[in-house]
Short mmCIF file of N, CA and C in Angstrom, two decimals:
data_model
loop_
_atom_site.label_atom_id
_atom_site.label_comp_id
_atom_site.label_asym_id
_atom_site.label_seq_id
_atom_site.Cartn_x
_atom_site.Cartn_y
_atom_site.Cartn_z
N MET A 5 -6.68 10.80 12.90
CA MET A 5 -6.06 9.92 11.93
C MET A 5 -6.26 8.47 12.39
N LYS A 6 -6.61 7.63 11.45
CA LYS A 6 -6.76 6.20 11.69
C LYS A 6 -5.73 5.45 10.85
N LEU A 7 -5.24 4.36 11.39
CA LEU A 7 -4.30 3.50 10.67
C LEU A 7 -4.94 2.14 10.45
N ILE A 8 -4.78 1.61 9.27
CA ILE A 8 -5.21 0.25 8.96
C ILE A 8 -3.96 -0.55 8.64
N LEU A 9 -3.71 -1.59 9.42
CA LEU A 9 -2.60 -2.50 9.14
C LEU A 9 -3.15 -3.72 8.42
N LEU A 10 -2.60 -4.01 7.27
CA LEU A 10 -3.04 -5.17 6.50
C LEU A 10 -2.21 -6.39 6.89
N SER A 11 -2.89 -7.40 7.41
CA SER A 11 -2.23 -8.63 7.80
C SER A 11 -2.92 -9.79 7.11
N GLY A 12 -2.38 -10.16 6.01
CA GLY A 12 -2.97 -11.27 5.26
C GLY A 12 -1.85 -12.09 4.67
N GLY A 13 -2.04 -12.53 3.52
CA GLY A 13 -1.00 -13.28 2.83
C GLY A 13 -1.14 -14.77 3.01
N SER A 14 -0.56 -15.48 2.07
CA SER A 14 -0.69 -16.94 2.07
C SER A 14 0.54 -17.64 2.63
N GLY A 15 1.53 -16.89 3.07
CA GLY A 15 2.69 -17.51 3.68
C GLY A 15 3.63 -18.18 2.70
N LYS A 16 3.70 -17.70 1.48
CA LYS A 16 4.54 -18.36 0.48
C LYS A 16 5.84 -17.62 0.19
N ARG A 17 5.98 -16.37 0.62
CA ARG A 17 7.17 -15.60 0.28
C ARG A 17 8.43 -16.11 0.97
N LEU A 18 8.33 -16.58 2.17
CA LEU A 18 9.49 -17.09 2.90
C LEU A 18 9.40 -18.60 3.12
N TRP A 19 8.71 -19.28 2.24
CA TRP A 19 8.59 -20.72 2.35
C TRP A 19 9.97 -21.33 2.32
N PRO A 20 10.31 -22.31 3.11
CA PRO A 20 9.46 -23.11 3.98
C PRO A 20 9.29 -22.56 5.40
N LEU A 21 9.94 -21.42 5.72
CA LEU A 21 9.77 -20.86 7.06
C LEU A 21 8.34 -20.41 7.30
N SER A 22 7.74 -19.79 6.30
CA SER A 22 6.37 -19.32 6.44
C SER A 22 5.43 -20.23 5.65
N ASN A 23 4.20 -20.29 6.11
CA ASN A 23 3.18 -21.10 5.45
C ASN A 23 1.81 -20.54 5.81
N ASP A 24 0.74 -21.22 5.44
CA ASP A 24 -0.60 -20.72 5.75
C ASP A 24 -0.83 -20.51 7.24
N ALA A 25 -0.26 -21.39 8.07
CA ALA A 25 -0.46 -21.29 9.51
C ALA A 25 0.49 -20.29 10.16
N ARG A 26 1.59 -19.97 9.50
CA ARG A 26 2.60 -19.10 10.11
C ARG A 26 3.15 -18.17 9.03
N SER A 27 2.47 -17.06 8.81
CA SER A 27 2.89 -16.09 7.79
C SER A 27 4.15 -15.36 8.23
N LYS A 28 4.86 -14.78 7.27
CA LYS A 28 6.15 -14.17 7.55
C LYS A 28 6.10 -13.07 8.60
N GLN A 29 5.00 -12.35 8.69
CA GLN A 29 4.93 -11.27 9.67
C GLN A 29 4.94 -11.75 11.11
N PHE A 30 4.73 -13.05 11.33
CA PHE A 30 4.72 -13.60 12.68
C PHE A 30 5.98 -14.38 13.04
N LEU A 31 6.91 -14.49 12.10
CA LEU A 31 8.17 -15.19 12.37
C LEU A 31 9.06 -14.29 13.21
N LYS A 32 9.56 -14.81 14.31
CA LYS A 32 10.42 -14.02 15.19
C LYS A 32 11.85 -14.08 14.66
N VAL A 33 12.18 -13.09 13.82
CA VAL A 33 13.48 -13.06 13.16
C VAL A 33 14.23 -11.74 13.37
N LEU A 34 13.62 -10.77 14.00
CA LEU A 34 14.24 -9.45 14.17
C LEU A 34 14.77 -9.29 15.59
N PRO A 35 16.03 -8.89 15.73
CA PRO A 35 16.59 -8.72 17.08
C PRO A 35 15.99 -7.50 17.79
N HIS A 36 15.74 -7.68 19.10
CA HIS A 36 15.26 -6.58 19.93
C HIS A 36 15.59 -6.89 21.39
N ASN A 37 16.42 -6.05 21.98
CA ASN A 37 16.78 -6.19 23.40
C ASN A 37 17.24 -7.59 23.77
N GLY A 38 18.09 -8.18 22.97
CA GLY A 38 18.65 -9.49 23.29
C GLY A 38 17.77 -10.68 22.96
N SER A 39 16.62 -10.46 22.38
CA SER A 39 15.76 -11.58 21.96
C SER A 39 15.28 -11.29 20.54
N LEU A 40 14.37 -12.09 20.08
CA LEU A 40 13.84 -11.92 18.73
C LEU A 40 12.36 -11.54 18.78
N GLU A 41 11.96 -10.73 17.83
CA GLU A 41 10.55 -10.37 17.71
C GLU A 41 10.13 -10.49 16.25
N SER A 42 8.84 -10.59 16.03
CA SER A 42 8.32 -10.69 14.67
C SER A 42 8.14 -9.29 14.08
N MET A 43 7.90 -9.25 12.78
CA MET A 43 7.64 -7.98 12.11
C MET A 43 6.36 -7.35 12.67
N ALA A 44 5.36 -8.17 12.95
CA ALA A 44 4.12 -7.66 13.52
C ALA A 44 4.36 -7.08 14.91
N GLN A 45 5.15 -7.77 15.72
CA GLN A 45 5.47 -7.27 17.05
C GLN A 45 6.25 -5.96 16.98
N ARG A 46 7.18 -5.88 16.03
CA ARG A 46 7.98 -4.65 15.91
C ARG A 46 7.11 -3.47 15.52
N VAL A 47 6.28 -3.62 14.51
CA VAL A 47 5.47 -2.47 14.08
C VAL A 47 4.48 -2.09 15.18
N TRP A 48 3.93 -3.07 15.90
CA TRP A 48 2.99 -2.76 16.98
C TRP A 48 3.70 -2.03 18.12
N ARG A 49 4.91 -2.48 18.45
CA ARG A 49 5.71 -1.81 19.49
C ARG A 49 5.99 -0.37 19.07
N GLN A 50 6.37 -0.17 17.82
CA GLN A 50 6.67 1.17 17.34
C GLN A 50 5.42 2.05 17.34
N LEU A 51 4.28 1.49 17.00
CA LEU A 51 3.03 2.26 17.06
C LEU A 51 2.70 2.65 18.50
N LYS A 52 2.94 1.73 19.43
CA LYS A 52 2.72 2.04 20.84
C LYS A 52 3.64 3.16 21.31
N GLU A 53 4.92 3.07 20.93
CA GLU A 53 5.88 4.10 21.32
C GLU A 53 5.50 5.46 20.75
N ALA A 54 4.87 5.49 19.60
CA ALA A 54 4.41 6.74 18.97
C ALA A 54 2.99 7.11 19.40
N HIS A 55 2.40 6.33 20.31
CA HIS A 55 1.04 6.54 20.81
C HIS A 55 0.00 6.50 19.69
N LEU A 56 0.19 5.60 18.74
CA LEU A 56 -0.73 5.46 17.62
C LEU A 56 -1.51 4.16 17.63
N HIS A 57 -1.21 3.27 18.55
CA HIS A 57 -1.86 1.95 18.56
C HIS A 57 -3.35 2.03 18.86
N GLN A 58 -3.78 3.03 19.62
CA GLN A 58 -5.20 3.16 19.95
C GLN A 58 -6.05 3.51 18.73
N SER A 59 -5.43 4.10 17.72
CA SER A 59 -6.19 4.48 16.53
C SER A 59 -5.87 3.56 15.35
N THR A 60 -5.40 2.34 15.68
CA THR A 60 -5.00 1.39 14.64
C THR A 60 -5.96 0.22 14.58
N LEU A 61 -6.31 -0.18 13.39
CA LEU A 61 -7.18 -1.32 13.12
C LEU A 61 -6.39 -2.31 12.27
N ILE A 62 -6.43 -3.58 12.64
CA ILE A 62 -5.75 -4.61 11.86
C ILE A 62 -6.79 -5.36 11.02
N ALA A 63 -6.58 -5.37 9.72
CA ALA A 63 -7.43 -6.14 8.81
C ALA A 63 -6.76 -7.48 8.59
N THR A 64 -7.46 -8.54 8.92
CA THR A 64 -6.88 -9.88 8.84
C THR A 64 -7.95 -10.89 8.47
N ASN A 65 -7.55 -12.14 8.44
CA ASN A 65 -8.51 -13.22 8.20
C ASN A 65 -8.57 -14.11 9.43
N SER A 66 -9.54 -14.99 9.47
CA SER A 66 -9.78 -15.78 10.68
C SER A 66 -8.61 -16.69 11.07
N THR A 67 -7.78 -17.06 10.11
CA THR A 67 -6.66 -17.95 10.43
C THR A 67 -5.55 -17.24 11.21
N GLN A 68 -5.57 -15.91 11.25
CA GLN A 68 -4.49 -15.18 11.92
C GLN A 68 -4.90 -14.57 13.26
N ILE A 69 -6.14 -14.72 13.65
CA ILE A 69 -6.63 -14.11 14.89
C ILE A 69 -5.82 -14.59 16.09
N ASP A 70 -5.65 -15.89 16.24
CA ASP A 70 -4.93 -16.42 17.40
C ASP A 70 -3.49 -15.95 17.44
N MET A 71 -2.83 -15.89 16.29
CA MET A 71 -1.45 -15.45 16.25
C MET A 71 -1.33 -13.97 16.61
N ILE A 72 -2.26 -13.17 16.14
CA ILE A 72 -2.27 -11.74 16.50
C ILE A 72 -2.47 -11.59 17.99
N HIS A 73 -3.42 -12.28 18.56
CA HIS A 73 -3.65 -12.21 20.00
C HIS A 73 -2.43 -12.70 20.77
N SER A 74 -1.82 -13.75 20.30
CA SER A 74 -0.64 -14.30 20.97
C SER A 74 0.53 -13.32 20.96
N GLN A 75 0.74 -12.65 19.85
CA GLN A 75 1.90 -11.78 19.72
C GLN A 75 1.65 -10.32 20.11
N LEU A 76 0.43 -9.83 19.92
CA LEU A 76 0.15 -8.42 20.15
C LEU A 76 -0.78 -8.17 21.33
N GLY A 77 -1.41 -9.22 21.83
CA GLY A 77 -2.36 -9.08 22.93
C GLY A 77 -3.79 -9.15 22.44
N THR A 78 -4.69 -9.24 23.38
CA THR A 78 -6.10 -9.40 23.03
C THR A 78 -6.84 -8.07 22.92
N ASN A 79 -6.15 -6.98 23.24
CA ASN A 79 -6.76 -5.65 23.18
C ASN A 79 -6.48 -4.95 21.86
N VAL A 80 -6.40 -5.72 20.80
CA VAL A 80 -6.09 -5.19 19.47
C VAL A 80 -7.39 -5.09 18.67
N SER A 81 -7.61 -3.94 18.09
CA SER A 81 -8.80 -3.74 17.27
C SER A 81 -8.59 -4.42 15.91
N MET A 82 -9.53 -5.29 15.54
CA MET A 82 -9.40 -6.04 14.28
C MET A 82 -10.71 -6.04 13.52
N VAL A 83 -10.59 -6.15 12.22
CA VAL A 83 -11.72 -6.45 11.36
C VAL A 83 -11.34 -7.74 10.64
N ILE A 84 -12.25 -8.69 10.64
CA ILE A 84 -11.96 -10.02 10.09
C ILE A 84 -12.60 -10.16 8.72
N GLU A 85 -11.76 -10.41 7.74
CA GLU A 85 -12.26 -10.62 6.38
C GLU A 85 -12.96 -11.98 6.31
N PRO A 86 -14.12 -12.06 5.67
CA PRO A 86 -14.81 -13.34 5.56
C PRO A 86 -14.03 -14.35 4.70
N GLU A 87 -13.26 -13.84 3.75
CA GLU A 87 -12.37 -14.68 2.94
C GLU A 87 -11.31 -13.80 2.31
N ARG A 88 -10.21 -14.42 1.91
CA ARG A 88 -9.11 -13.66 1.30
C ARG A 88 -9.50 -13.17 -0.08
N ARG A 89 -9.34 -11.87 -0.30
CA ARG A 89 -9.68 -11.29 -1.60
C ARG A 89 -8.70 -10.21 -2.01
N ASP A 90 -7.50 -10.21 -1.48
CA ASP A 90 -6.45 -9.25 -1.81
C ASP A 90 -6.65 -7.90 -1.11
N THR A 91 -5.85 -6.92 -1.53
CA THR A 91 -5.71 -5.67 -0.81
C THR A 91 -6.95 -4.77 -0.85
N PHE A 92 -7.46 -4.49 -2.03
CA PHE A 92 -8.56 -3.53 -2.13
C PHE A 92 -9.78 -3.93 -1.29
N PRO A 93 -10.25 -5.16 -1.37
CA PRO A 93 -11.40 -5.54 -0.53
C PRO A 93 -11.09 -5.41 0.97
N ALA A 94 -9.84 -5.68 1.38
CA ALA A 94 -9.48 -5.53 2.79
C ALA A 94 -9.54 -4.07 3.22
N VAL A 95 -9.06 -3.19 2.37
CA VAL A 95 -9.10 -1.75 2.66
C VAL A 95 -10.55 -1.27 2.69
N LEU A 96 -11.34 -1.69 1.73
CA LEU A 96 -12.75 -1.29 1.67
C LEU A 96 -13.52 -1.78 2.90
N LEU A 97 -13.32 -3.03 3.28
CA LEU A 97 -13.98 -3.57 4.47
C LEU A 97 -13.57 -2.78 5.72
N SER A 98 -12.28 -2.50 5.84
CA SER A 98 -11.78 -1.76 7.00
C SER A 98 -12.35 -0.35 7.06
N ALA A 99 -12.35 0.34 5.93
CA ALA A 99 -12.90 1.70 5.90
C ALA A 99 -14.39 1.69 6.21
N SER A 100 -15.10 0.70 5.70
CA SER A 100 -16.53 0.58 5.99
C SER A 100 -16.76 0.35 7.48
N TYR A 101 -15.92 -0.49 8.07
CA TYR A 101 -16.01 -0.76 9.51
C TYR A 101 -15.74 0.51 10.32
N LEU A 102 -14.69 1.24 9.96
CA LEU A 102 -14.38 2.48 10.68
C LEU A 102 -15.53 3.47 10.59
N TYR A 103 -16.15 3.56 9.43
CA TYR A 103 -17.25 4.50 9.23
C TYR A 103 -18.53 4.05 9.94
N SER A 104 -18.93 2.80 9.72
CA SER A 104 -20.23 2.35 10.22
C SER A 104 -20.21 1.89 11.68
N GLU A 105 -19.14 1.25 12.10
CA GLU A 105 -19.10 0.72 13.47
C GLU A 105 -18.40 1.65 14.45
N GLN A 106 -17.32 2.30 14.01
CA GLN A 106 -16.59 3.19 14.91
C GLN A 106 -16.97 4.65 14.71
N LYS A 107 -17.92 4.89 13.84
CA LYS A 107 -18.48 6.24 13.60
C LYS A 107 -17.42 7.27 13.21
N MET A 108 -16.46 6.85 12.41
CA MET A 108 -15.43 7.74 11.91
C MET A 108 -16.05 8.71 10.91
N GLY A 109 -15.65 9.97 10.97
CA GLY A 109 -16.18 10.97 10.05
C GLY A 109 -15.63 10.80 8.64
N THR A 110 -16.33 11.37 7.69
CA THR A 110 -15.90 11.24 6.29
C THR A 110 -14.68 12.08 5.96
N GLU A 111 -14.28 13.00 6.83
CA GLU A 111 -13.09 13.83 6.61
C GLU A 111 -11.86 13.27 7.31
N GLU A 112 -12.01 12.18 8.03
CA GLU A 112 -10.89 11.58 8.76
C GLU A 112 -9.83 11.07 7.80
N VAL A 113 -8.56 11.27 8.15
CA VAL A 113 -7.45 10.74 7.37
C VAL A 113 -7.24 9.28 7.75
N VAL A 114 -7.13 8.42 6.74
CA VAL A 114 -6.89 7.00 6.96
C VAL A 114 -5.61 6.62 6.23
N VAL A 115 -4.70 5.99 6.97
CA VAL A 115 -3.43 5.53 6.41
C VAL A 115 -3.46 4.02 6.37
N VAL A 116 -3.15 3.44 5.22
CA VAL A 116 -3.15 1.99 5.06
C VAL A 116 -1.69 1.54 4.92
N LEU A 117 -1.30 0.59 5.77
CA LEU A 117 0.07 0.10 5.80
C LEU A 117 0.09 -1.43 5.89
N PRO A 118 1.15 -2.04 5.39
CA PRO A 118 1.30 -3.47 5.66
C PRO A 118 1.71 -3.65 7.12
N ILE A 119 1.44 -4.81 7.68
CA ILE A 119 1.81 -5.04 9.07
C ILE A 119 3.27 -5.46 9.21
N ASP A 120 3.95 -5.66 8.08
CA ASP A 120 5.30 -6.19 8.16
C ASP A 120 6.39 -5.30 7.57
N PRO A 121 6.33 -3.97 7.75
CA PRO A 121 7.45 -3.17 7.27
C PRO A 121 8.61 -3.26 8.24
N TYR A 122 9.80 -2.96 7.77
CA TYR A 122 10.95 -2.89 8.65
C TYR A 122 11.37 -1.44 8.72
N VAL A 123 11.18 -0.82 9.86
CA VAL A 123 11.54 0.58 10.05
C VAL A 123 12.38 0.65 11.32
N GLU A 124 13.57 1.21 11.20
CA GLU A 124 14.43 1.40 12.36
C GLU A 124 13.79 2.40 13.32
N SER A 125 13.88 2.12 14.61
CA SER A 125 13.31 3.03 15.61
C SER A 125 13.94 4.40 15.54
N SER A 126 15.22 4.49 15.16
CA SER A 126 15.88 5.80 15.06
C SER A 126 15.19 6.66 14.00
N PHE A 127 14.69 6.07 12.93
CA PHE A 127 13.96 6.83 11.91
C PHE A 127 12.70 7.43 12.50
N LEU A 128 11.99 6.66 13.30
CA LEU A 128 10.76 7.15 13.90
C LEU A 128 11.04 8.29 14.88
N LYS A 129 12.12 8.17 15.63
CA LYS A 129 12.47 9.22 16.59
C LYS A 129 12.81 10.51 15.84
N ASP A 130 13.55 10.40 14.74
CA ASP A 130 13.88 11.57 13.94
C ASP A 130 12.63 12.19 13.34
N TRP A 131 11.69 11.35 12.91
CA TRP A 131 10.46 11.82 12.29
C TRP A 131 9.58 12.56 13.29
N GLN A 132 9.56 12.08 14.55
CA GLN A 132 8.71 12.68 15.57
C GLN A 132 9.23 14.06 16.01
N ASN A 133 10.51 14.32 15.82
CA ASN A 133 11.08 15.60 16.26
C ASN A 133 10.87 16.68 15.28
#
């Protein structure tokens, strides 16, 4: 199974907190162990805890590369969109990358998710059992 996390957006939903340079998924607004983390950090942490981060690809644009590296580390698999074109082109580019560059088989299951969902860790623990 492969996961594609979609990280795009123009930063207008939480304006003025978010903008083109700082999209909502990178705002550190969620409590975790006495500090704050972003939605991207939370989902990445949860994927790591579930041992799914190795099979995850982040579809993003060039303006978010530095923020992803800053918040998630430099060992994150990414595909960079040449320009913003909404969801379907991002999914298509990611699937093409998985097939042609990572040699994913045509029968592989691919799950496409936004990078900014809010899921309680207790839900994931219940789901894994």
